Coordinates of C-alpha atoms in Angstrom, one line a residue:
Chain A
X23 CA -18.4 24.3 13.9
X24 CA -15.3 22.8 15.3
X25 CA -13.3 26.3 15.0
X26 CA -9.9 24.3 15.6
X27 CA -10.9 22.0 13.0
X28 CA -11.4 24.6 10.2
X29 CA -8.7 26.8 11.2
X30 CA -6.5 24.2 10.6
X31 CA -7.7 23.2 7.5
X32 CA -8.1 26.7 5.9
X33 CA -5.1 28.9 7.3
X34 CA -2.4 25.3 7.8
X35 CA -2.9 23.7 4.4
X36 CA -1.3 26.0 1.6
X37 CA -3.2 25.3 -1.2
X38 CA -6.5 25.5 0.1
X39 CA -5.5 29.0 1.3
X40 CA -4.2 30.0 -2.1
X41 CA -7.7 28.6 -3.5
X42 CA -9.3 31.2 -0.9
X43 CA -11.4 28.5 0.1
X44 CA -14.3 28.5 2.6
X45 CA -16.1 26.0 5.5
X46 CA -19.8 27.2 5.1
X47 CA -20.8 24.0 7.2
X48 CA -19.1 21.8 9.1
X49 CA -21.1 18.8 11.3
X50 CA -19.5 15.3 12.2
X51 CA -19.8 13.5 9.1
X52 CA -20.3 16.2 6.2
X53 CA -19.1 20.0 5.3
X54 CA -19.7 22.3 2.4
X55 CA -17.1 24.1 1.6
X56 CA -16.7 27.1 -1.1
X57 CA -14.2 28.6 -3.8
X58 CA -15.4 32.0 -4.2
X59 CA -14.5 32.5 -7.8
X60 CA -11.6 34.2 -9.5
X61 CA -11.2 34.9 -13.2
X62 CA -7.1 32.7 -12.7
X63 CA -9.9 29.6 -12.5
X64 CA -11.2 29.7 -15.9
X65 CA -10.3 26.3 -17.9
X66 CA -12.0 26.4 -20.7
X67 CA -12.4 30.4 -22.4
X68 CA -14.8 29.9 -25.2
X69 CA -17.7 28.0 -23.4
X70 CA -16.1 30.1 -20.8
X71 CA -15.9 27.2 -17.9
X72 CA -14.1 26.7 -14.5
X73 CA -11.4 24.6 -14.5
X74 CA -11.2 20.5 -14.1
X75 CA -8.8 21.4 -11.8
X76 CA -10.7 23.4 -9.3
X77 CA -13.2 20.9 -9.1
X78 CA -11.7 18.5 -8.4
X79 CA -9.2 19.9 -5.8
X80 CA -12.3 21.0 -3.8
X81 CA -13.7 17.7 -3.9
X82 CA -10.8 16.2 -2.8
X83 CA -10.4 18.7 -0.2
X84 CA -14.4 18.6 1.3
X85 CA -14.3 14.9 1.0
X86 CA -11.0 15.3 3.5
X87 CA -12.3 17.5 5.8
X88 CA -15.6 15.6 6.2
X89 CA -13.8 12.5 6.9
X90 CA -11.4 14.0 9.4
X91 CA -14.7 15.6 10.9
X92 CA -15.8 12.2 12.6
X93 CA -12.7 12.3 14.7
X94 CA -12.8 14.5 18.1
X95 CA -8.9 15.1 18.4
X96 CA -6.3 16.5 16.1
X97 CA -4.4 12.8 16.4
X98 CA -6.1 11.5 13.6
X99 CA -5.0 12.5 9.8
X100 CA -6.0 11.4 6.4
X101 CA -4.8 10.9 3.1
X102 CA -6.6 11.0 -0.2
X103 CA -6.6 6.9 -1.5
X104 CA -8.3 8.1 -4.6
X105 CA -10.7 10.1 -5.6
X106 CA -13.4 9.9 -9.1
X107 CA -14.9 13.1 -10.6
X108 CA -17.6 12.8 -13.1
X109 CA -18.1 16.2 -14.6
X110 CA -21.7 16.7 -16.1
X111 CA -22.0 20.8 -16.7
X112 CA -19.9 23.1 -17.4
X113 CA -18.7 25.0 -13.8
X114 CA -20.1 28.3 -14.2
X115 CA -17.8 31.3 -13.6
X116 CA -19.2 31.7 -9.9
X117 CA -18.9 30.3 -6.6
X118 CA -18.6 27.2 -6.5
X119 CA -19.7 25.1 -3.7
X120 CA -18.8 21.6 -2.7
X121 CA -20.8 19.4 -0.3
X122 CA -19.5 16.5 1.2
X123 CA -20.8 13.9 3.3
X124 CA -19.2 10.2 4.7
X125 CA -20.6 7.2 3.4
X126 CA -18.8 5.2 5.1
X127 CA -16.2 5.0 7.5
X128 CA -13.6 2.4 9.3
X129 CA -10.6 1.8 11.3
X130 CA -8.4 2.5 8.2
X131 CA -10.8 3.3 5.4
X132 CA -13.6 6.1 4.6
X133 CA -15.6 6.5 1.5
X134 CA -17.2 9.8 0.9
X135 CA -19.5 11.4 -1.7
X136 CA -19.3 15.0 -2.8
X137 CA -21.9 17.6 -4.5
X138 CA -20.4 20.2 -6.7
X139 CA -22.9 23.2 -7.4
X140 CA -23.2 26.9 -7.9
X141 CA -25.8 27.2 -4.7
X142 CA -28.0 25.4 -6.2
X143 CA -28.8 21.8 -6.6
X144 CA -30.9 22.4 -10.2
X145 CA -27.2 22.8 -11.4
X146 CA -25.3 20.3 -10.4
X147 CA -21.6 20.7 -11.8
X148 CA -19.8 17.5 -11.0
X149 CA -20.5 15.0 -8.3
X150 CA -17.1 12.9 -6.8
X151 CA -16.3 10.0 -4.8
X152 CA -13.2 9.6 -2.8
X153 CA -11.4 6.9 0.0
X154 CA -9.1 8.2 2.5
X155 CA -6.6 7.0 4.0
X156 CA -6.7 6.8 7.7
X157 CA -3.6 7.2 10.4
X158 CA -2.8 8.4 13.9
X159 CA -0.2 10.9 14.2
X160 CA 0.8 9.1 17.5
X161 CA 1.8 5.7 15.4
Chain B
X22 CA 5.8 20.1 -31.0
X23 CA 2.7 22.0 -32.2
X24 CA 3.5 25.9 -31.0
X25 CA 0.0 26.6 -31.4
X26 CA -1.5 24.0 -29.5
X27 CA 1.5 24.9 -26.8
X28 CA 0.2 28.4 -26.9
X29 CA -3.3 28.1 -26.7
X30 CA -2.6 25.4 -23.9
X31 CA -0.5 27.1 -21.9
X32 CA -1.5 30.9 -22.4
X33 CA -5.3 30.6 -23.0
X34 CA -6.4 28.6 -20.3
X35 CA -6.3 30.8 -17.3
X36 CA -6.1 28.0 -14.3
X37 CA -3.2 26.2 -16.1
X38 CA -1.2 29.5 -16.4
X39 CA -1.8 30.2 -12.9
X40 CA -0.8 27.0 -11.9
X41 CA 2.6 27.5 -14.0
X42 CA 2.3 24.4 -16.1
X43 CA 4.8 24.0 -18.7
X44 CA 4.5 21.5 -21.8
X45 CA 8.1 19.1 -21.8
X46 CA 7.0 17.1 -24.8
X47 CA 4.0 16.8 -27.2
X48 CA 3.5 14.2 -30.1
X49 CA -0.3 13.2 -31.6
X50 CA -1.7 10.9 -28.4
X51 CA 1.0 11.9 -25.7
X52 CA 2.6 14.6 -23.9
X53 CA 4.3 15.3 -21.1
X54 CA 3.4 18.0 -18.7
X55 CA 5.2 20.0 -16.1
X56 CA 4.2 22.1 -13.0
X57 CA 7.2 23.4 -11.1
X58 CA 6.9 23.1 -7.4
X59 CA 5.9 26.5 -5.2
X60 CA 5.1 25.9 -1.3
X61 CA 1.6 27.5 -1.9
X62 CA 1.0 24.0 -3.5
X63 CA 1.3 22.3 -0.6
X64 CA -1.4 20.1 0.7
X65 CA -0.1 18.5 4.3
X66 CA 2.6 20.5 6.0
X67 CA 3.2 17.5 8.4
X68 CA 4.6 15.0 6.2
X69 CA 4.7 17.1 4.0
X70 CA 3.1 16.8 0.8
X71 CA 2.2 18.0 -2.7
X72 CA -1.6 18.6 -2.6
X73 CA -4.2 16.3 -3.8
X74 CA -5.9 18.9 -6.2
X75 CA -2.6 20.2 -7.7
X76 CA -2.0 16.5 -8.8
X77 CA -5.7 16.1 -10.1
X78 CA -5.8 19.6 -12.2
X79 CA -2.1 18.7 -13.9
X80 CA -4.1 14.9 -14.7
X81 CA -7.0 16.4 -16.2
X82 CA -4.9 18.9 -18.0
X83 CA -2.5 16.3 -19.7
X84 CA -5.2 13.9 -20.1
X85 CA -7.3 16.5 -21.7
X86 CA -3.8 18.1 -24.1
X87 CA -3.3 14.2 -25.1
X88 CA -6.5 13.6 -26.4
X89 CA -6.2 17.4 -28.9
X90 CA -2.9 16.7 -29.8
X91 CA -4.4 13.3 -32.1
X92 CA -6.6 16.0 -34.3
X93 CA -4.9 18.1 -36.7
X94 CA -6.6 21.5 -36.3
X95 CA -7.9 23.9 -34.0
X96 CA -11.7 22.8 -34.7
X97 CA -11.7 20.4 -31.8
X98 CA -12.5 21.1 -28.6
X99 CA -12.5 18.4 -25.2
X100 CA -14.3 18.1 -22.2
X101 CA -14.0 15.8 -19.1
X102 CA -16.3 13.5 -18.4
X103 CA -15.1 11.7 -15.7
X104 CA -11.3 11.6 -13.9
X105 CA -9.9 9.1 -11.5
X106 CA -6.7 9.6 -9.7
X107 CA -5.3 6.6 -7.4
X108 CA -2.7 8.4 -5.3
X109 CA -0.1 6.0 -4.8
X110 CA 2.7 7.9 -2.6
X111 CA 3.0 11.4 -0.7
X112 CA 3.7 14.1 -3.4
X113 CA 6.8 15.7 -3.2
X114 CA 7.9 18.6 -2.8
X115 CA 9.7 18.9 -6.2
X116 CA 8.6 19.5 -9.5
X117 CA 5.6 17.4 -10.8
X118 CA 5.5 15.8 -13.9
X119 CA 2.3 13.8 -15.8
X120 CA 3.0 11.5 -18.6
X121 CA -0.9 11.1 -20.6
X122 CA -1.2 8.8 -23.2
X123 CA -4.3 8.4 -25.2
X124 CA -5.6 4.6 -24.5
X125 CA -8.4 5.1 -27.0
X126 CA -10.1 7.8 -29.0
X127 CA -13.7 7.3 -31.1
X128 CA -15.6 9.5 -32.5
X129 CA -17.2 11.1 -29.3
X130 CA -15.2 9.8 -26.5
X131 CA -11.4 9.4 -25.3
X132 CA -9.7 7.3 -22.9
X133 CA -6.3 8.2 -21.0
X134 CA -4.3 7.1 -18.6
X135 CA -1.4 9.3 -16.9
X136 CA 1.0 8.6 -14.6
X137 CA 2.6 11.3 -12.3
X138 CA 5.8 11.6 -10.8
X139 CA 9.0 13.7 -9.8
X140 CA 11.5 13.1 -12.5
X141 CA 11.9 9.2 -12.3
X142 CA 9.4 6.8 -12.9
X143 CA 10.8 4.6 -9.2
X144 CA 8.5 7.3 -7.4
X145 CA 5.4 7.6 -8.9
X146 CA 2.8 9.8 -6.8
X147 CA -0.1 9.2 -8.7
X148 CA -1.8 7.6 -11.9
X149 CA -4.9 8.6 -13.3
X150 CA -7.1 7.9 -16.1
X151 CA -9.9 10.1 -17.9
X152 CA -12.5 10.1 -19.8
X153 CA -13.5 12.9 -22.7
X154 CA -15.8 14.4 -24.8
X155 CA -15.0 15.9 -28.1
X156 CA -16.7 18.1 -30.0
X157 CA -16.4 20.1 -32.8
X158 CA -17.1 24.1 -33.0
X159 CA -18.1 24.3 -36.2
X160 CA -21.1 22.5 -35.0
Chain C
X2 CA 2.5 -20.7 -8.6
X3 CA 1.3 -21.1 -5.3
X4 CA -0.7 -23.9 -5.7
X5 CA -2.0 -23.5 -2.5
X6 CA -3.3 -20.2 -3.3
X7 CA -4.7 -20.9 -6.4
X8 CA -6.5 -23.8 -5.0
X9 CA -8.1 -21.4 -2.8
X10 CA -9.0 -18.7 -5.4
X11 CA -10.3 -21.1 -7.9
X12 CA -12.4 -23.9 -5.8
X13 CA -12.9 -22.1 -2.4
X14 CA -14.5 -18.9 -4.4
X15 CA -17.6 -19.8 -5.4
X16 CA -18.2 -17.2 -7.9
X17 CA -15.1 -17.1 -9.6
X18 CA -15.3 -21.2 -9.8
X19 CA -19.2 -21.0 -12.0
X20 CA -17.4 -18.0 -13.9
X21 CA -15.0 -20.8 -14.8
X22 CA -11.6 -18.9 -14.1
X23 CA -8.3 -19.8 -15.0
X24 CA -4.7 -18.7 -13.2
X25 CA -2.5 -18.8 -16.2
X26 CA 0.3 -16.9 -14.3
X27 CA 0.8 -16.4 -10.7
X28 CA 4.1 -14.6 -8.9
X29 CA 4.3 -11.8 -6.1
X30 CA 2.6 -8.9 -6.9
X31 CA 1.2 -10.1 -10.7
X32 CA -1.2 -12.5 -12.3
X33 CA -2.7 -13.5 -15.5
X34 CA -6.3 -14.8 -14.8
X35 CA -8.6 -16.3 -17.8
X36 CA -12.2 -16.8 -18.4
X37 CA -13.1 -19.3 -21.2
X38 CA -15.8 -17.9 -23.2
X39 CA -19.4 -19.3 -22.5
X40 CA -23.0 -18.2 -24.5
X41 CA -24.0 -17.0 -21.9
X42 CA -21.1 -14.2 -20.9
X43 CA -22.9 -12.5 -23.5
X44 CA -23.8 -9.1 -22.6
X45 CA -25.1 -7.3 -25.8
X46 CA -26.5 -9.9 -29.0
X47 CA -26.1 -7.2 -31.6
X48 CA -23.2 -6.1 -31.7
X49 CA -22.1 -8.9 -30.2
X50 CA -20.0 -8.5 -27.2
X51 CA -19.2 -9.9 -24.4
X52 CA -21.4 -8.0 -21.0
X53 CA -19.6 -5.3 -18.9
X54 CA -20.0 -7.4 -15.6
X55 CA -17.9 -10.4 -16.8
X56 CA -14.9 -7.7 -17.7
X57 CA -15.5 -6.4 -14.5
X58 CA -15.4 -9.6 -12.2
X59 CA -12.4 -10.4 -14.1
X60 CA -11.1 -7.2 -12.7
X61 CA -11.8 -7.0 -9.6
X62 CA -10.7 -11.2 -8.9
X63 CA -7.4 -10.5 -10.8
X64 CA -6.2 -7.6 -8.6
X65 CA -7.6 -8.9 -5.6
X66 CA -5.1 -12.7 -6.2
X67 CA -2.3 -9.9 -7.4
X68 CA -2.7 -7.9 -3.9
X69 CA -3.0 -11.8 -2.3
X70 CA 0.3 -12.8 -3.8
X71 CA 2.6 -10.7 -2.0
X72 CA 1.9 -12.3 0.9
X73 CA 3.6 -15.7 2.4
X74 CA 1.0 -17.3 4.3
X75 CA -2.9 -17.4 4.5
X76 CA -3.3 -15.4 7.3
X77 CA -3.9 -12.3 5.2
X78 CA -7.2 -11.5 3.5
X79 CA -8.6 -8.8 0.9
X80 CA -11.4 -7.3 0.5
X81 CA -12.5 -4.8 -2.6
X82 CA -13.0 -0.9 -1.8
X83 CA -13.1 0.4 -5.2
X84 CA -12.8 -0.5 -8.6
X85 CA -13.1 1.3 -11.8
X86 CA -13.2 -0.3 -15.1
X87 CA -12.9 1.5 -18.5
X88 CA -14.3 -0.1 -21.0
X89 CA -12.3 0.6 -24.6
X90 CA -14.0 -2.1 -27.2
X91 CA -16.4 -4.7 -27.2
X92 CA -15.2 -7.4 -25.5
X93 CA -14.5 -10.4 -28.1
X94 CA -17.2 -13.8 -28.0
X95 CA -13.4 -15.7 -27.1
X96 CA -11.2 -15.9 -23.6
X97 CA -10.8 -13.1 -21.9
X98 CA -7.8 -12.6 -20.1
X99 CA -6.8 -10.2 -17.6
X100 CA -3.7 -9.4 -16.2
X101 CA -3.1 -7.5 -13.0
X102 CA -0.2 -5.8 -11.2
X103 CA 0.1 -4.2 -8.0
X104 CA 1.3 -0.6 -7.9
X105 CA 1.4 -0.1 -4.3
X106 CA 0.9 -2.7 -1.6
X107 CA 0.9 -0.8 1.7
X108 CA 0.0 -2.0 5.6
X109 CA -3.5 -1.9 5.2
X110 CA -4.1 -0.7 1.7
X111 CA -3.2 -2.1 -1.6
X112 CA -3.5 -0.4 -5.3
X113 CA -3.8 -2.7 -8.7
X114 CA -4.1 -1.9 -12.4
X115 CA -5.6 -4.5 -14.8
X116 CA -5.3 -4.6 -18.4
X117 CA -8.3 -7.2 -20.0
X118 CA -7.8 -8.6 -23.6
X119 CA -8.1 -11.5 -25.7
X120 CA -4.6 -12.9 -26.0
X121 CA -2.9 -10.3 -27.3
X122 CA -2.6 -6.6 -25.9
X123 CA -3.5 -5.6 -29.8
X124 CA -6.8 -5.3 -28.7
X125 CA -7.4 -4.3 -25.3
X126 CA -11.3 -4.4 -24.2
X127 CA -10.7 -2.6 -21.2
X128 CA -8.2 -1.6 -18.1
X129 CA -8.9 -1.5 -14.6
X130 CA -7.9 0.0 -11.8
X131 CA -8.6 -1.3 -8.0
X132 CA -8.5 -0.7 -4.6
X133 CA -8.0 -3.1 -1.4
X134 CA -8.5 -3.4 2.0
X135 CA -5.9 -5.6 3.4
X136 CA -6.6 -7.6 6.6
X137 CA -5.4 -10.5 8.8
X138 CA -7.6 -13.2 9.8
X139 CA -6.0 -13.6 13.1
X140 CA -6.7 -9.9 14.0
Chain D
X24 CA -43.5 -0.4 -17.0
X25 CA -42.0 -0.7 -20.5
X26 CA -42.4 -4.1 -21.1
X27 CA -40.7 -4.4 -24.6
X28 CA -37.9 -3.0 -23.3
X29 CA -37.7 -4.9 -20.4
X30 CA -38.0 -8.0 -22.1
X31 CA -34.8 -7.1 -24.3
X32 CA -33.3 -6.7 -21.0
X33 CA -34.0 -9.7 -19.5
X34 CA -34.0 -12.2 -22.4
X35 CA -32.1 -11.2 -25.3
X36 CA -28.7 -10.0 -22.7
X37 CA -28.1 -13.9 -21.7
X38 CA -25.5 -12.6 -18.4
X39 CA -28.6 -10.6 -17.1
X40 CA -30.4 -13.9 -17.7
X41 CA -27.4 -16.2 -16.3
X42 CA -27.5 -14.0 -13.3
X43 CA -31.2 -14.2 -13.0
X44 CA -32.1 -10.2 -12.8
X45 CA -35.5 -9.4 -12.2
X46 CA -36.6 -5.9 -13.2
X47 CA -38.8 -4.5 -10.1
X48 CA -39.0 -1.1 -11.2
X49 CA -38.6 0.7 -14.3
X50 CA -39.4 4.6 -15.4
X51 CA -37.3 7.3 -17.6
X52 CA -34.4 7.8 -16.2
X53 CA -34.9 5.4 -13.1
X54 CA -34.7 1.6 -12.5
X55 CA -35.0 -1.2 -9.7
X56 CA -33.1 -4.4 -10.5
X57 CA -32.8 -7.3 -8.5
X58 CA -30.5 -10.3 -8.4
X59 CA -32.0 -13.1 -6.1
X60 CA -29.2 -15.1 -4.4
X61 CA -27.3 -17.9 -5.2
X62 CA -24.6 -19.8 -3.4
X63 CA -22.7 -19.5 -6.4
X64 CA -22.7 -15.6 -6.0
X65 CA -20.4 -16.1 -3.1
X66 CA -17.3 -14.4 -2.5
X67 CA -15.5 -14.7 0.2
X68 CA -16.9 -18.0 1.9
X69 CA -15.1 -17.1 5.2
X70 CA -17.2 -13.7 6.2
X71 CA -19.4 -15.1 4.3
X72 CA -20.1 -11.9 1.2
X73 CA -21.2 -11.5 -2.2
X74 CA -18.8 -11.4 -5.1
X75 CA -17.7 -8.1 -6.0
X76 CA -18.2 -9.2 -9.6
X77 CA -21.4 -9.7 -8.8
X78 CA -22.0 -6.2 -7.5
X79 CA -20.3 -4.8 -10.2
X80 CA -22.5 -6.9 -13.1
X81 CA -25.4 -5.5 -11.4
X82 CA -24.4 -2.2 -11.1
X83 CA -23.5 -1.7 -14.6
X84 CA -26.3 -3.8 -16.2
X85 CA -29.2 -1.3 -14.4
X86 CA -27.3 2.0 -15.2
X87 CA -27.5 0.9 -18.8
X88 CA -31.1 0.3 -18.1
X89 CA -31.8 3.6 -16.3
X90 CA -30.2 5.0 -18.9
X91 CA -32.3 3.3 -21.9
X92 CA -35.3 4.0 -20.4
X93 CA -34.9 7.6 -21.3
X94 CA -35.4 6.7 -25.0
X95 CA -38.4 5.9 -26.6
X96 CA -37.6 3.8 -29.4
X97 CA -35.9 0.4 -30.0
X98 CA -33.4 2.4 -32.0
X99 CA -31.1 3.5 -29.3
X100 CA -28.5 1.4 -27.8
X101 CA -25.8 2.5 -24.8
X102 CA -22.3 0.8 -24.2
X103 CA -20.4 1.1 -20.9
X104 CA -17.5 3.7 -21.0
X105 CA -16.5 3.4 -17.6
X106 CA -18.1 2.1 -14.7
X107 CA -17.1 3.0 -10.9
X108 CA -18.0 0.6 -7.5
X109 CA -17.4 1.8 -4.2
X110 CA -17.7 -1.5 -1.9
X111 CA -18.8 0.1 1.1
X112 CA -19.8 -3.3 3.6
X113 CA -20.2 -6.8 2.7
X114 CA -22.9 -8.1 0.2
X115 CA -24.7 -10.1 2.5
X116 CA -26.0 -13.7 1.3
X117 CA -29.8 -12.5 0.5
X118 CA -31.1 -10.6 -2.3
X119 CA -28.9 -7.7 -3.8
X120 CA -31.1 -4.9 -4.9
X121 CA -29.9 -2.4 -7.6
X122 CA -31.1 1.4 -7.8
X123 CA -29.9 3.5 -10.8
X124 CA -30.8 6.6 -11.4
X125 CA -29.6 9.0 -14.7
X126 CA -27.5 12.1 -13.1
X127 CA -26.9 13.8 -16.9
X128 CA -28.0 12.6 -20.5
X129 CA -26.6 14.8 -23.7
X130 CA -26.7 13.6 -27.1
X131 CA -23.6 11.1 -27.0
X132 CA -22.8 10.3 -23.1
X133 CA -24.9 9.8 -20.1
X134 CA -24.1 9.8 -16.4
X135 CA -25.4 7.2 -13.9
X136 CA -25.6 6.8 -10.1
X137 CA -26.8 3.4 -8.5
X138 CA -27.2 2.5 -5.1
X139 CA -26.7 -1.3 -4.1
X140 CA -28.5 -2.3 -1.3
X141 CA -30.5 -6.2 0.6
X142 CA -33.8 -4.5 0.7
X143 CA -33.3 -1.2 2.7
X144 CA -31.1 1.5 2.5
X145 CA -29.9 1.1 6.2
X146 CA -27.2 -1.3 4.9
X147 CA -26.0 -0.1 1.4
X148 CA -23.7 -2.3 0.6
X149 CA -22.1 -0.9 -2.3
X150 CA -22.2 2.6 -4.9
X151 CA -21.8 3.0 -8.5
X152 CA -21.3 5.5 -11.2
X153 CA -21.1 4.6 -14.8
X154 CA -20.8 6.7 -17.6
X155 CA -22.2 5.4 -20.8
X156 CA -22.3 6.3 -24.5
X157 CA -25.3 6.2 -26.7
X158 CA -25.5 5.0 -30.5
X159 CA -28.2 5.0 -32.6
X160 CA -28.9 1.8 -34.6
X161 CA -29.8 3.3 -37.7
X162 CA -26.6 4.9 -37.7

């Protein structure tokens, strides 16, 4: 794992800190990250559920990283263009645990899918796509 | 505005507690949601910028709070299905507001679109547009 | 109008000339695009309605001219990255028009929203939202 | 291969037939569709590509398939909620090739992922997700 890379990404961005989030995996092209879970995540209390909101700011955040994970240096920085959730289970009140991986990626442009499970693929919580923004620090 | 809808919105859902959210206005098919601004929501310290997944959960929060406000009691229950947020400028680092309007609600499913912003509607951050299921928990 | 440009869009695309398009409106940033209902646009004979993949052309050709608008001369091409289409009521066996508006046109990217109906915006069949890649052909 | 059902697709849905689709592959849950090219499909004539529209026709029409053929009966029918395209490289000028498979199927909505492709998944040129709902006609 590109130490540099996470340690930037865990310890300099704010909100992922406060989510206590996790790089299990990190490779050129795709991560998996993880929110251990907290009971502050719960969104819905009768089912009980996680949080939309959880799962979808780990998706954007894994889709991120696995974009800015194709670039060597730290000159190159993204932005979230959009990003789509579909939600098709209930997130269990556990870890949950995002993999992302780049589908596609150009001078300006990335497209990236992301995974959203609870360590297991048989239950699959909510699956994302997102486009990032591309820019050099140096511009 | 319906207090017990306010309540249960605001009180019973853990993540949107956490978060700080606050409800500005409510009407059957509408509201307007708040989250005051805290540094730990920050998402790039460079430019820096509001966080992509503070902006999705408040979406998906409104969105969802717009589509329970057009029922009449608490027997109705939603669930995402799917969220989209286009992010259209850098968040600030102010106070961020969702407008949600229902676009369309059936039987099963509801449509919304939000729009996100800092006070004025000449810097808009982000729009976004959900999709949800209802269902009923008498069922 | 740019007649220029609508020349282009309507003749030089081959697509959106067998779909039979229109340009009712055309200035910077906005259009109003219309296809004349045909048999066979017919995308479910029960109901009957008018297929998703008409609506969505429509979408994606509309915000694509919208994006094209804004700029002076021909040198500047788009291309589609994403595009989402929600789909609120059965598309009417009439015209379907779509208007589109750019929310954010930046150096390389461009954002659009699209709102589809039948001549009044009564009855909305469905609302898009896209993304684009902006280039220069001289690049 | 469910041939009543495919003949419903194919015949009775006169875009599908406009556009030509051939089913090559059909199980629950699962589908191949395939839209054999036309220089009327074109795009953008100066790369030359597919139309997005064209893409996005596709995509939607064989979620709604994949989606279909989880039912066993003529009685069920599906409408599109909200489709999703990411354009990831040019539609080349060849056959476009559809795969759809069902992510999530309840009672009143179902998921969908495709994956459009010219014959082999080295050069994908687009992805979709579509969310669906499902009515029954003797409702």
């Amino acid at each position: 794992m590109d130490q540099e890379l996470v340690d930037f990404f865990l310890k300099q961005i704010p909100f992922n800190l406060h989510l206590g989030m996790t790089v299990d995996e990190l490779e050129p092209g795709r991560c998996v990250l993880r929110i251990p879970f907290r009971p502050e995540f719960i969104g819905d209390p009768v089912r009980p559920a996680l949080h939309g909101g959880v799962v979808s700011a780990l998706a954007d955040a894994a889709g991120g990283l696995a974009v800015l994970s194709t670039f060597d240096g730290p000159e190159t920085g993204v932005s979230t263009v959009d990003l789509r959730v579909d939600y098709l289970r209930p997130g269990k009140l556990e870890d949950l645990i995002c993999e992302a991986k780049v589908l596609r990626v150009g001078n300006r442009v990335a497209a990236t899918t992301m995974v959203l499970h609870h360590g297991s693929l048989e239950y699959v919580a909510a699956e994302g796509r997102g486009v990032y923004n591309l820019f050099r620090f140096a511009e």
